[in-house]
Coordinates of C-alpha atoms in Angstrom, one line a residue:
M232 CA -120.2 96.4 225.9
A233 CA -121.9 94.9 222.8
P234 CA -121.0 91.3 222.0
P235 CA -118.6 90.7 219.1
S236 CA -120.4 90.3 215.7
N237 CA -119.4 86.7 215.5
C238 CA -120.9 85.8 218.8
F239 CA -124.1 83.8 219.2
V240 CA -126.8 85.1 221.5
T241 CA -128.3 82.1 223.2
V242 CA -131.7 82.3 224.8
D243 CA -133.4 79.1 226.0
G244 CA -131.0 77.0 223.9
T245 CA -131.5 78.8 220.7
A246 CA -128.8 80.6 218.8
D247 CA -128.6 83.6 216.5
N248 CA -125.6 84.7 214.4
G249 CA -125.3 88.3 215.5
A250 CA -128.8 89.7 214.9
V251 CA -129.8 92.2 217.5
P252 CA -132.3 90.5 219.8
A253 CA -135.6 92.1 220.8
P254 CA -135.5 94.2 224.0
A255 CA -137.5 91.8 225.9
M256 CA -135.2 89.0 225.0
V257 CA -132.1 91.1 226.0
E258 CA -133.6 91.6 229.5
A259 CA -134.4 87.9 230.0
P260 CA -132.4 86.7 233.0
Q261 CA -131.5 83.4 231.3
Q262 CA -129.6 85.1 228.4
K263 CA -126.1 83.8 227.7
L264 CA -123.4 84.9 225.3
Q265 CA -121.4 82.2 223.5
C266 CA -118.7 82.8 221.0
P267 CA -118.3 79.9 218.5
N268 CA -115.0 78.1 219.0
V269 CA -113.8 78.5 215.4
L270 CA -110.3 77.2 216.2
D271 CA -111.4 74.0 217.9
A272 CA -108.5 71.5 217.3
D273 CA -110.7 68.4 217.3
E274 CA -113.2 69.9 214.9
F275 CA -110.4 71.0 212.6
R276 CA -108.9 67.5 212.6
R277 CA -112.3 66.0 211.6
Q278 CA -113.0 68.6 208.9
G279 CA -109.4 68.5 207.7
H280 CA -109.7 64.7 207.1
Q281 CA -112.8 65.4 205.1
V282 CA -111.0 68.0 202.9
I283 CA -108.0 65.7 202.3
D284 CA -110.2 62.8 201.3
F285 CA -112.2 65.2 199.1
I286 CA -109.1 66.5 197.3
A287 CA -107.6 63.0 197.0
D288 CA -110.8 61.7 195.4
Y289 CA -110.8 64.7 193.1
Y290 CA -107.3 63.9 191.9
G291 CA -108.3 60.2 191.5
R292 CA -111.3 60.9 189.3
M293 CA -110.0 63.9 187.4
G294 CA -110.5 62.0 184.2
D295 CA -114.3 61.9 184.8
F296 CA -114.6 65.7 184.3
P297 CA -114.7 67.5 181.0
V298 CA -111.6 69.7 181.0
H299 CA -113.7 72.7 180.1
P300 CA -117.4 72.9 181.2
S301 CA -120.3 73.4 178.8
V302 CA -122.1 76.0 180.9
T303 CA -123.7 79.4 180.3
P304 CA -123.4 82.5 182.4
G305 CA -125.6 82.4 185.5
F306 CA -125.7 78.6 185.7
L307 CA -124.4 78.6 189.3
R308 CA -126.1 81.8 190.6
D309 CA -129.4 80.3 189.5
V310 CA -129.1 77.4 191.9
L311 CA -127.6 79.0 194.9
P312 CA -129.5 81.0 197.5
T313 CA -129.5 84.7 197.1
E314 CA -128.5 85.3 200.8
A315 CA -126.2 83.7 203.2
P316 CA -127.8 81.5 205.8
S317 CA -128.8 83.0 209.1
R318 CA -127.8 79.9 211.0
P319 CA -125.6 77.0 210.0
E320 CA -127.5 73.9 208.9
P321 CA -126.7 70.5 210.5
D322 CA -123.3 69.3 209.3
A323 CA -122.9 72.5 207.4
F324 CA -119.3 71.7 206.4
G325 CA -120.2 68.3 205.0
S326 CA -123.2 69.8 203.1
A327 CA -121.0 72.5 201.7
L328 CA -118.5 69.9 200.4
K329 CA -121.3 68.1 198.8
D330 CA -122.2 71.3 196.9
V331 CA -118.6 71.7 195.8
R332 CA -118.7 68.2 194.4
D333 CA -122.2 68.4 192.8
L334 CA -122.5 72.1 191.8
I335 CA -119.1 73.7 191.6
L336 CA -116.7 71.1 190.2
P337 CA -118.9 70.4 187.2
G338 CA -118.7 74.1 186.3
M339 CA -114.9 74.4 186.6
T340 CA -112.2 74.5 184.1
H341 CA -110.0 71.8 185.5
W342 CA -106.5 73.2 185.4
Q343 CA -105.0 70.0 186.9
S344 CA -106.6 67.8 184.3
P345 CA -104.0 65.7 182.4
R346 CA -105.8 66.8 179.2
H347 CA -105.5 70.5 179.9
F348 CA -103.2 71.9 177.2
A349 CA -104.7 75.3 176.7
H350 CA -102.7 77.5 179.1
F351 CA -99.3 77.4 180.7
P352 CA -99.5 75.0 183.6
A353 CA -100.7 75.9 187.1
S354 CA -98.8 73.0 188.5
T355 CA -99.7 71.4 191.8
S356 CA -98.2 68.7 194.0
T357 CA -99.2 67.0 197.2
V358 CA -96.3 68.8 199.0
G359 CA -97.2 72.1 197.5
A360 CA -100.9 71.8 198.4
L361 CA -100.0 70.7 202.0
G362 CA -97.5 73.5 202.2
E363 CA -100.3 75.9 201.2
A364 CA -102.5 74.4 203.9
L365 CA -99.8 74.7 206.5
T366 CA -99.3 78.4 205.5
A367 CA -103.0 79.0 205.9
G368 CA -103.2 77.3 209.2
I369 CA -100.2 79.2 210.7
N370 CA -101.5 82.4 209.1
V371 CA -98.7 84.8 209.9
I372 CA -98.2 88.2 208.2
P373 CA -94.5 88.6 207.6
F374 CA -94.5 92.3 206.5
T375 CA -91.6 93.1 208.8
W376 CA -88.8 91.1 210.3
A377 CA -90.3 91.8 213.8
A378 CA -93.8 90.6 212.7
S379 CA -92.5 87.1 211.9
P380 CA -88.7 86.8 212.2
A381 CA -88.6 83.1 211.0
A382 CA -90.9 83.8 208.1
T383 CA -88.7 86.7 206.9
E384 CA -85.4 84.8 207.2
L385 CA -86.8 81.6 205.6
E386 CA -87.9 83.7 202.7
M387 CA -84.4 85.1 202.3
V388 CA -82.9 81.6 202.5
V389 CA -85.4 80.1 200.0
V390 CA -85.1 82.8 197.3
D391 CA -81.3 82.2 197.3
W392 CA -81.9 78.4 197.2
L393 CA -84.2 78.9 194.3
G394 CA -82.0 81.4 192.5
K395 CA -79.0 79.1 192.7
A396 CA -81.2 76.2 191.4
L397 CA -82.2 78.3 188.4
H398 CA -78.5 79.3 187.7
L399 CA -79.2 83.0 188.2
P400 CA -76.2 85.3 188.5
E401 CA -75.0 85.7 192.0
S402 CA -75.5 89.5 191.7
L403 CA -79.2 88.9 192.0
L404 CA -79.0 86.9 195.2
F405 CA -78.6 87.9 198.8
A406 CA -75.3 86.1 198.8
G407 CA -74.1 88.5 196.1
G408 CA -75.4 91.8 197.3
G409 CA -78.8 91.6 195.6
G410 CA -81.9 89.8 197.0
G411 CA -85.3 88.4 196.4
T412 CA -88.8 88.0 197.6
F413 CA -92.0 86.1 196.9
V414 CA -95.0 88.0 195.6
G415 CA -98.3 86.9 194.2
T416 CA -97.7 87.1 190.4
S417 CA -95.3 88.4 187.8
C418 CA -97.7 91.3 187.3
E419 CA -97.0 92.5 190.8
A420 CA -93.2 91.9 190.3
I421 CA -93.2 94.0 187.1
L422 CA -95.1 96.8 188.7
C423 CA -92.7 97.0 191.6
A424 CA -89.8 97.0 189.2
I425 CA -91.3 99.9 187.1
V426 CA -92.0 102.0 190.2
A427 CA -88.4 101.4 191.5
A428 CA -87.0 102.4 188.1
R429 CA -89.3 105.4 187.8
D430 CA -88.2 106.8 191.2
R431 CA -84.6 106.2 190.5
K432 CA -84.7 108.0 187.2
L433 CA -86.8 110.9 188.5
A434 CA -84.2 111.4 191.3
E435 CA -81.7 112.0 188.5
I436 CA -83.7 114.2 186.1
G437 CA -86.4 115.7 188.3
A438 CA -89.9 114.7 189.3
K439 CA -91.5 117.2 186.9
R440 CA -90.2 115.1 183.9
I441 CA -92.4 112.1 184.6
G442 CA -94.2 112.8 181.4
D443 CA -91.0 112.3 179.4
L444 CA -90.4 108.7 180.6
V445 CA -90.7 105.9 178.0
V446 CA -90.9 102.1 178.6
Y447 CA -90.2 99.4 176.0
C448 CA -91.3 95.8 175.3
S449 CA -91.9 93.7 172.2
D450 CA -95.3 93.1 170.6
Q451 CA -95.2 89.7 172.3
T452 CA -94.8 90.9 175.8
H453 CA -97.6 90.1 178.2
F454 CA -100.3 92.7 178.1
F455 CA -100.0 93.4 181.9
F456 CA -96.7 95.2 181.2
R457 CA -98.7 98.0 179.6
K458 CA -101.2 98.1 182.4
A459 CA -98.4 98.2 185.0
A460 CA -96.8 101.1 183.2
R461 CA -100.0 103.1 183.3
I462 CA -100.4 102.4 187.0
A463 CA -96.9 103.7 187.5
G464 CA -97.8 107.0 185.8
I465 CA -96.3 106.3 182.3
Q466 CA -98.4 107.9 179.6
R467 CA -100.2 105.4 177.4
D468 CA -98.5 106.6 174.2
H469 CA -95.1 106.2 175.9
C470 CA -95.1 102.5 175.9
R471 CA -93.2 101.3 172.9
E472 CA -94.1 97.9 171.5
V473 CA -91.3 96.9 169.2
Q474 CA -92.5 94.7 166.4
T475 CA -91.1 91.1 166.0
C476 CA -91.0 88.8 163.1
R477 CA -91.1 85.1 162.4
E478 CA -87.6 85.1 161.0
D479 CA -86.3 86.1 164.5
M480 CA -88.7 83.5 166.2
F481 CA -90.7 86.5 167.4
A482 CA -87.9 87.6 169.8
L483 CA -87.2 91.3 170.4
S484 CA -84.5 92.6 168.1
P485 CA -81.7 94.6 169.7
T486 CA -81.3 96.6 166.5
E487 CA -85.0 97.6 166.5
L488 CA -84.9 98.4 170.2
Q489 CA -81.8 100.7 169.7
A490 CA -83.6 102.5 167.0
A491 CA -86.7 103.1 169.1
M492 CA -84.7 104.3 172.1
Q493 CA -82.6 106.7 170.0
A494 CA -85.7 108.1 168.3
D495 CA -87.1 108.9 171.8
V496 CA -83.9 110.5 172.9
D497 CA -83.8 112.6 169.8
A498 CA -87.3 113.7 170.6
G499 CA -86.3 114.8 174.1
L500 CA -87.8 111.8 175.9
V501 CA -86.2 109.6 178.5
P502 CA -85.8 105.8 178.1
L503 CA -86.8 104.3 181.5
F504 CA -87.5 100.6 181.4
L505 CA -87.2 97.5 179.2
C506 CA -89.2 94.4 179.9
A507 CA -87.5 91.4 178.2
T508 CA -89.1 88.0 178.1
V509 CA -87.9 84.5 178.4
G510 CA -90.8 82.4 177.1
T511 CA -93.5 84.7 175.8
T512 CA -97.1 83.8 176.3
Q513 CA -98.1 83.1 172.7
T514 CA -95.1 81.2 171.4
T515 CA -92.4 81.0 174.2
A516 CA -90.1 83.4 172.3
V517 CA -86.9 84.2 174.1
D518 CA -85.4 87.7 173.9
P519 CA -81.6 88.0 173.7
I520 CA -81.0 89.2 177.2
G521 CA -77.3 90.2 177.0
E522 CA -77.7 92.1 173.7
L523 CA -80.7 94.0 174.9
C524 CA -78.9 95.0 178.1
A525 CA -76.1 96.4 176.0
V526 CA -78.6 98.5 174.2
A527 CA -80.3 99.8 177.3
A528 CA -77.1 100.5 179.3
P529 CA -76.0 103.8 177.6
H530 CA -79.5 105.2 178.4
G531 CA -79.5 104.1 182.0
A532 CA -82.7 102.1 181.4
W533 CA -83.7 99.5 183.9
V534 CA -83.9 96.0 182.4
H535 CA -86.4 93.5 183.9
V536 CA -86.6 89.9 182.7
D537 CA -90.1 88.3 182.8
A538 CA -89.6 84.5 182.8
A539 CA -93.0 83.7 184.3
Y540 CA -93.4 80.4 182.6
A541 CA -90.0 79.4 181.2
G542 CA -88.1 80.4 184.3
S543 CA -88.9 77.1 185.8
A544 CA -87.0 75.3 183.0
L545 CA -83.8 77.0 184.1
V546 CA -83.4 74.3 186.8
C547 CA -82.1 72.2 183.9
P548 CA -78.6 73.1 182.9
E549 CA -79.4 72.6 179.2
F550 CA -81.6 75.8 179.3
R551 CA -79.1 78.0 181.1
H552 CA -77.8 79.5 177.9
L553 CA -81.2 81.2 177.3
I554 CA -80.4 83.8 180.0
A555 CA -76.9 84.6 178.8
G556 CA -76.1 88.1 179.9
A557 CA -78.4 88.1 182.9
E558 CA -75.7 89.4 185.1
S559 CA -76.5 92.8 183.6
V560 CA -80.2 92.9 184.3
D561 CA -81.7 94.9 187.2
S562 CA -84.5 92.5 188.1
F563 CA -85.8 89.0 187.2
S564 CA -89.0 87.3 188.0
M565 CA -90.5 83.8 187.4
N566 CA -93.5 81.8 188.7
P567 CA -92.9 78.6 190.6
H568 CA -96.6 78.2 190.6
K569 CA -96.7 77.7 186.9
W570 CA -94.3 74.8 186.4
L571 CA -92.4 74.1 189.6
L572 CA -95.0 72.4 191.7
A573 CA -95.4 75.3 194.2
N574 CA -99.2 75.9 193.8
N575 CA -100.8 79.2 193.1
D576 CA -99.9 81.9 194.0
C577 CA -96.1 82.1 194.1
C578 CA -93.9 84.5 192.1
A579 CA -90.2 84.9 192.8
M580 CA -88.6 88.2 192.1
W581 CA -84.9 89.1 192.4
V582 CA -83.3 92.5 192.2
K583 CA -79.7 93.5 191.9
R584 CA -80.1 96.6 194.1
P585 CA -82.8 96.1 196.8
C586 CA -82.2 99.6 197.9
A587 CA -84.0 100.8 194.8
L588 CA -87.1 98.9 195.7
V589 CA -86.9 100.2 199.3
A590 CA -86.4 103.8 198.2
A591 CA -89.5 103.6 196.0
L592 CA -91.8 101.4 198.0
G593 CA -90.6 101.8 201.6
T594 CA -92.7 103.2 204.4
E595 CA -91.6 105.1 207.5
Q596 CA -92.0 102.7 210.4
V597 CA -94.3 103.8 213.1
Y598 CA -93.6 102.7 216.7
I599 CA -95.9 99.7 216.5
L600 CA -93.7 98.1 213.8
R601 CA -90.4 98.5 215.7
D602 CA -88.7 95.8 217.6
A603 CA -85.9 96.1 220.1
A604 CA -84.3 92.9 218.8
S605 CA -83.8 94.3 215.4
E606 CA -82.2 97.6 216.5
G607 CA -78.7 97.9 215.2
H608 CA -79.2 95.1 212.6
D609 CA -79.6 95.4 208.9
V610 CA -82.9 93.4 208.7
V611 CA -85.2 93.0 205.8
D612 CA -88.7 94.3 206.1
Y613 CA -90.5 92.9 203.1
K614 CA -93.2 95.5 203.3
D615 CA -90.7 97.8 201.7
W616 CA -90.1 95.5 198.7
T617 CA -93.6 95.2 197.3
T618 CA -96.9 97.2 196.9
T619 CA -98.6 95.5 199.8
L620 CA -98.2 95.5 203.6
T621 CA -100.2 92.4 204.3
R622 CA -98.5 89.5 202.6
R623 CA -98.5 85.7 202.7
F624 CA -95.9 83.3 204.0
R625 CA -95.3 81.9 200.5
A626 CA -91.7 80.8 201.3
L627 CA -93.0 77.9 203.4
K628 CA -94.5 75.9 200.5
M629 CA -91.5 76.7 198.3
W630 CA -89.2 75.5 201.0
L631 CA -91.2 72.3 201.4
V632 CA -91.2 71.7 197.6
L633 CA -87.4 72.1 197.4
R634 CA -86.8 69.9 200.4
C635 CA -89.2 67.1 199.5
Y636 CA -88.5 66.9 195.7
G637 CA -85.0 68.3 195.5
V638 CA -83.6 70.1 192.5
D639 CA -83.0 66.8 190.7
G640 CA -86.7 65.9 191.2
L641 CA -87.8 69.3 189.8
R642 CA -85.5 68.7 186.8
G643 CA -87.1 65.4 186.1
H644 CA -90.5 67.0 186.3
I645 CA -89.6 69.7 183.7
R646 CA -87.8 67.2 181.4
S647 CA -90.7 64.8 181.3
H648 CA -93.0 67.5 179.9
V649 CA -90.3 68.8 177.5
R650 CA -89.9 65.2 176.3
M651 CA -93.7 64.8 175.8
A652 CA -93.8 68.1 173.9
E653 CA -91.0 67.0 171.7
A654 CA -92.9 63.8 170.9
F655 CA -96.0 65.8 170.1
E656 CA -94.0 68.1 167.8
D657 CA -92.6 65.1 166.0
I658 CA -96.0 63.6 165.3
V659 CA -97.4 66.9 164.1
R660 CA -94.5 67.2 161.6
A661 CA -95.1 63.7 160.4
D662 CA -98.6 64.7 159.2
A663 CA -98.1 66.7 156.0
R664 CA -101.4 68.4 156.5
F665 CA -100.0 70.3 159.5
E666 CA -97.1 72.5 160.2
V667 CA -95.2 73.5 163.3
V668 CA -95.2 77.3 163.2
T669 CA -92.5 78.2 165.6
E670 CA -89.5 76.3 166.9
R671 CA -90.4 74.5 170.1
Q672 CA -88.1 75.6 173.0
F673 CA -89.8 74.3 176.1
A674 CA -93.1 72.3 176.4
L675 CA -95.3 74.4 174.1
V676 CA -96.0 73.4 170.5
C677 CA -97.6 75.9 168.2
F678 CA -99.0 74.3 165.1
R679 CA -101.7 74.7 162.5
L680 CA -103.6 72.9 159.8
R681 CA -102.5 73.8 156.3
S682 CA -105.3 74.9 154.0
P683 CA -105.1 73.1 150.6
E684 CA -104.8 75.4 147.7
K685 CA -108.0 74.1 146.2
L686 CA -109.7 75.1 149.4
G687 CA -108.4 78.6 149.4
G688 CA -104.8 78.2 150.7
E689 CA -103.5 80.9 153.0
K690 CA -106.6 83.0 152.5
T691 CA -108.7 80.5 154.4
A692 CA -106.0 79.1 156.7
N693 CA -106.9 81.2 159.7
E694 CA -110.6 80.5 159.6
L695 CA -109.9 76.8 159.0
N696 CA -107.8 76.7 162.2
R697 CA -110.3 78.6 164.2
R698 CA -112.9 76.0 163.3
L699 CA -110.5 73.2 164.1
L700 CA -109.9 74.6 167.6
E701 CA -113.6 74.9 168.2
K702 CA -114.2 71.3 167.2
V703 CA -111.3 70.0 169.3
N704 CA -112.4 71.8 172.4
A705 CA -116.0 70.7 171.8
V706 CA -115.0 67.1 172.3
G707 CA -116.4 66.3 175.8
S708 CA -113.5 64.1 176.9
G709 CA -110.9 66.7 175.9
P710 CA -108.3 67.8 175.0
Y711 CA -108.6 71.5 175.8
M712 CA -106.2 73.7 173.8
S713 CA -105.9 77.4 173.0
S714 CA -104.8 79.7 170.2
A715 CA -102.3 82.4 169.3
N716 CA -102.3 84.9 166.5
V717 CA -98.8 86.0 165.7
G718 CA -97.6 87.6 162.6
G719 CA -101.1 87.4 161.1
M720 CA -101.1 83.6 161.6
Y721 CA -103.8 81.9 163.7
M722 CA -102.4 78.7 165.3
L723 CA -103.2 76.2 167.9
R724 CA -101.2 76.0 171.2
C725 CA -100.6 72.7 172.9
A726 CA -99.0 73.5 176.3
I727 CA -97.9 70.4 178.1
G728 CA -97.3 70.8 181.9
S729 CA -100.0 69.4 184.0
T730 CA -98.6 67.3 186.8
L731 CA -100.9 64.4 185.9
T732 CA -100.2 64.4 182.1
E733 CA -98.8 61.2 180.7
D734 CA -97.8 60.1 177.2
R735 CA -101.1 58.5 176.6
H736 CA -102.9 61.8 177.1
V737 CA -100.7 63.5 174.5
S738 CA -101.3 60.7 172.0
D739 CA -105.1 60.8 172.6
A740 CA -105.0 64.6 172.1
W741 CA -103.3 64.3 168.8
K742 CA -105.8 61.7 167.6
V743 CA -108.7 64.1 168.4
V744 CA -106.9 66.8 166.4
Q745 CA -106.4 64.6 163.5
D746 CA -110.0 63.3 163.5
Q747 CA -111.5 66.7 163.7
A748 CA -109.2 68.0 161.0
S749 CA -110.2 65.2 158.7
A750 CA -113.9 65.9 159.3
I751 CA -113.5 69.6 158.5
L752 CA -111.5 69.0 155.4
R753 CA -114.0 66.4 154.1
K754 CA -116.8 68.9 154.7
M755 CA -115.0 71.7 152.9
E756 CA -114.2 69.5 149.9
I757 CA -117.8 68.6 149.6
I758 CA -118.8 72.2 149.7
Y759 CA -116.2 73.3 147.2
S760 CA -117.1 70.5 144.8
V761 CA -120.7 71.5 144.9
L762 CA -119.9 75.2 144.4
G763 CA -117.4 74.4 141.7

């Protein structure tokens, strides 16, 4: 039998990494076969200490890195070898860590930087990171109850823990007849929900009418919704994006949704699915859940709530009103990896009727998946809840985060960022040159620089703010911000949520914005005075 591909063929003390030896060498009497011990406990302990020290040092010197690197495409490929090594170099692991430090980190956008305000947070914590390491080390695949009984049951416990902490209606929890699971991202959760809704509806009206199905969202809904709908077989022109307006804080209007659904019904089409959002990507708009459910109900349309970012804030009772009416939704998802210290990737999804997911995504078990211990019991096989069979034991890190920080600790984490965002909003409003474009609801502030009338007013405002963002992000020490373009208005986004962010980082960020704005306005005034 040929040796495994990861075995070393050792002849006279030399080693090869799987290459086929010359015939003469194969026949040599001194040939030995040695497989590397890749799960050596002592070596793991040594290398593990190196990694922990490396990450701890990284956290400690985060401020030394520009938040966003000044690199050009190909910068890393040009310095790395074009082929993997045939044999490991001496102290290969230490050498690789050195390359991470010297070559890779300088070219990274540092999402954990306290000066990263561009995107919604990808929050980390020591417990979350260690939970991820523990998950990787144990490395089970809980696709059925039998494959990893404790992993499956811990997941069931933790999604109920989390759902209760978020003040979700009991109907979405296992305790109330619903249930939840952990998937990779909200994108996966939305796709699973659409597929479940599609199959449920086609069972009523007939599979041949798939071309009549229509899905709905607002023009602020994350773009993945449209992609998920296409994957699920919904025609491109059957995805209705209902326009929003500034007067409604860019939330989806129940009146406009009702008009869109009725128009489709009148045209012989079938309303299938509504994706409502709590905390849209651009401005954190909150759709009125209860009112939208009332519109969707007469049509039998599935209602999913995407609370990827803002769902974490629901641990605080003061935000609970934002999901009023959630007892009527069919599914709900949020990302603990965004703002709840669970590390990427970790999306929680709850459904009111798990049987709908199983009916759409379930597989017929073959004999290898069966287990005598589960016979006669109503067990959960999570392979039937999502699009994948192989899945990660994400519940472990969420369980550790909840145990080690507690719900009160998570509330304090969220409230600290909301407080900093409120302070940033106040100082923006105090500068008459700026305006806060949308009402702040969580820890995102959308603002822009007003363009003086003598410099073009609204006609030049968008270009002025594009230039401002470029200048702000070009400052080597940070901050790093992003933009949104809503209702024809280009604005800057300051999203506060990094675990390491403190008040001083927010104050420093505002000073950079003010300084760059002053420089741009002075330059424009000079240009206009010369041209005038």
